[in-house]
Amino acid sequence: MDYQQAMEKLAAAGQEHVMQYYEELTQEQKELLLTQIESTDFGVLSSLEDKKGENVRGKITPLAAMQLSQIREKEGEFRAIGLEAVKKGKVGAVLLAGGMGTRLGSDDPKGMYNIGLTREVYIFQRLIENLLEVVKEAGAWVPLYVMTSDKNHEATVRFLTEHEFFGYQKEYVTFFMQEMAPACDYQGKVYMEEKWKISTSPNGNGGWYSSMYKWGVAQKAMEDGVEWLNVFAVDNVLQRIADPCFVGAVIANQCAVGAKVVRKCAPDEKIGVMCSEDGRPSIVEYYELTEELMNAKDENGDPAYYFGVILNYLFKIEDLEKIREKNLPLHIVEKKIPHLDEQGQKVKPQSPNGYKFEQLVLDMIHELDSCLPFEVERNREFAPIKNATGIDSVESARALCRENGIEL
Ligand code: UTP
């Protein structure tokens, strides 16, 4: 793309300020900027105008979860089916590690955070240790796919390599990168990260499968005989991955996807809950949960929307293939976006200063025909690290690790 074409594209999107430093740039920087303008989809910014229509939802009704008591009754059967699938190499694990973890406030990828007190216990290490337990039980490696982003790929690969993948066989670890989207101020003008670079941020965790496909990693997984992908967040240090009982339950119930869920600790807990929307599986975000839904009861008189998702899903690849080309909704998220100020000086804001655009994995659920919400014991499997202190923090996760006998 040449200067003229870039100016035309920017003018059409109302983003001409991107060129304000152009004359100061070296030839190499000019080329970098022109290439970035060419590849940037400024179309996402137009979703700001539709922001008001964002929360239009279909008819919400309860979707029953398979509860602990029901799971215990069939545990033996489920575990046997799941273990068999793992042994045959049919189950892969996808670590979503492309996020920026801004709330935690560390400049490193979140998985590099050390939660240990008397020894080093990195978040990545905790997750891999949990997965290794299944590998040991099944006597077979579970292919591990790690999604990173432009912002943390190098650091993540270097860190895991330096730590020899915390005991995981490196032939079974594959990296792929997610897409980026421009980030803008409250007026919809994109921020500049450098004089030759538009601020971008990872485009959410909803694009994981299309990115995996774009990198050829999904095709390779299918060739290798992988049929199920257990997608999980980087920040829950207690979660079970490729858990045979969960895998077996989803297979036995012939569902397109399974979602691990926990019983909420309070009706207004900030966690998305499973539901049915216009007859299809779906998730209501906590901020969309009306008083009426919060107090609704199911046919047994129990709270109807009480099982929250913990970002641990088991997807059937065959069904993912059917929705690979679908456009998921874009969510506008208020975040802290580092940028150049009017004087061209770098600023690292302390509070949110604009918007990022994200697709979310939970929107994939609604595209699929069937979902099994599968209850797990909250104190044994849910210790998310979102913040440095307080709720869902390093402190709360440490306490839960101790409760589960994990030495820190
Ligand atoms: P979060 O919603 O906690 O987002 O991600 P985040 O960006 O990591 O953290 P904050 O909000 O800035 O503090 C939930 C999971 O989805 C992954 C994260 O790495 C985490 O495992 N994720 C999120 C991605 O892989 N890509 C993204 O673009 C966003």
CSV table of C-alpha atoms and ligand atoms in Angstrom, one decimal, residues 95-104 110 147 178-179 201-205 232-235 311 335 356 358-360 386, ligand 1:
chain,number,residue,atom,x,y,z
A,95,LEU,CA,-4.5,-22.9,26.6
A,96,LEU,CA,-5.9,-19.5,26.0
A,97,ALA,CA,-2.9,-17.3,26.9
A,98,GLY,CA,-3.3,-14.4,24.5
A,99,GLY,CA,-4.9,-12.0,27.0
A,100,MET,CA,-3.1,-8.9,28.4
A,101,GLY,CA,-4.0,-9.6,32.0
A,102,THR,CA,-4.1,-5.9,32.6
A,103,ARG,CA,-6.0,-6.2,35.9
A,104,LEU,CA,-3.2,-8.2,37.4
A,110,LYS,CA,0.1,-13.9,33.1
A,147,MET,CA,-2.6,-19.5,22.0
A,178,GLN,CA,-4.4,-14.9,17.7
A,179,GLU,CA,-5.4,-11.9,15.7
A,201,SER,CA,-4.8,-5.4,21.4
A,202,PRO,CA,-5.6,-9.1,21.2
A,203,ASN,CA,-9.1,-9.5,19.7
A,204,GLY,CA,-10.5,-11.6,22.5
A,205,ASN,CA,-10.6,-15.3,23.2
A,232,PHE,CA,-9.2,-23.4,29.2
A,233,ALA,CA,-8.2,-20.0,30.6
A,234,VAL,CA,-4.6,-19.3,31.8
A,235,ASP,CA,-5.7,-17.9,35.1
A,311,LEU,CA,-13.9,-20.8,30.9
A,335,LYS,CA,-9.5,-1.0,29.1
A,356,LYS,CA,-10.8,-2.6,22.8
A,358,GLU,CA,-13.2,-8.6,21.5
A,359,GLN,CA,-14.9,-11.7,20.4
A,360,LEU,CA,-15.7,-14.1,23.3
A,386,LYS,CA,-7.7,-11.8,37.8
B,1,UTP,P1,-9.7,-12.2,30.6
B,1,UTP,O1,-11.1,-12.0,30.3
B,1,UTP,O2,-9.4,-12.3,32.0
B,1,UTP,O3,-8.9,-11.1,29.9
B,1,UTP,O4,-9.3,-13.5,29.8
B,1,UTP,P2,-7.3,-10.6,30.0
B,1,UTP,O5,-7.1,-9.8,28.9
B,1,UTP,O6,-6.4,-11.8,30.1
B,1,UTP,O7,-7.2,-9.9,31.4
B,1,UTP,P3,-7.6,-8.4,31.8
B,1,UTP,O8,-9.1,-8.3,31.6
B,1,UTP,O9,-6.9,-7.5,30.9
B,1,UTP,O10,-7.2,-8.2,33.2
B,1,UTP,C1,-9.8,-14.8,30.1
B,1,UTP,C2,-8.9,-15.8,29.3
B,1,UTP,O11,-8.9,-15.5,27.9
B,1,UTP,C3,-7.6,-15.3,27.4
B,1,UTP,C4,-6.8,-14.9,28.6
B,1,UTP,O12,-5.4,-15.1,28.4
B,1,UTP,C5,-7.4,-15.7,29.7
B,1,UTP,O13,-6.9,-17.0,29.7
B,1,UTP,N1,-7.7,-14.3,26.4
B,1,UTP,C6,-8.3,-13.1,26.6
B,1,UTP,C7,-7.0,-14.5,25.2
B,1,UTP,O14,-6.4,-15.6,25.0
B,1,UTP,N2,-7.1,-13.6,24.2
B,1,UTP,C8,-7.7,-12.4,24.4
B,1,UTP,O15,-7.7,-11.6,23.5
B,1,UTP,C9,-8.3,-12.2,25.6
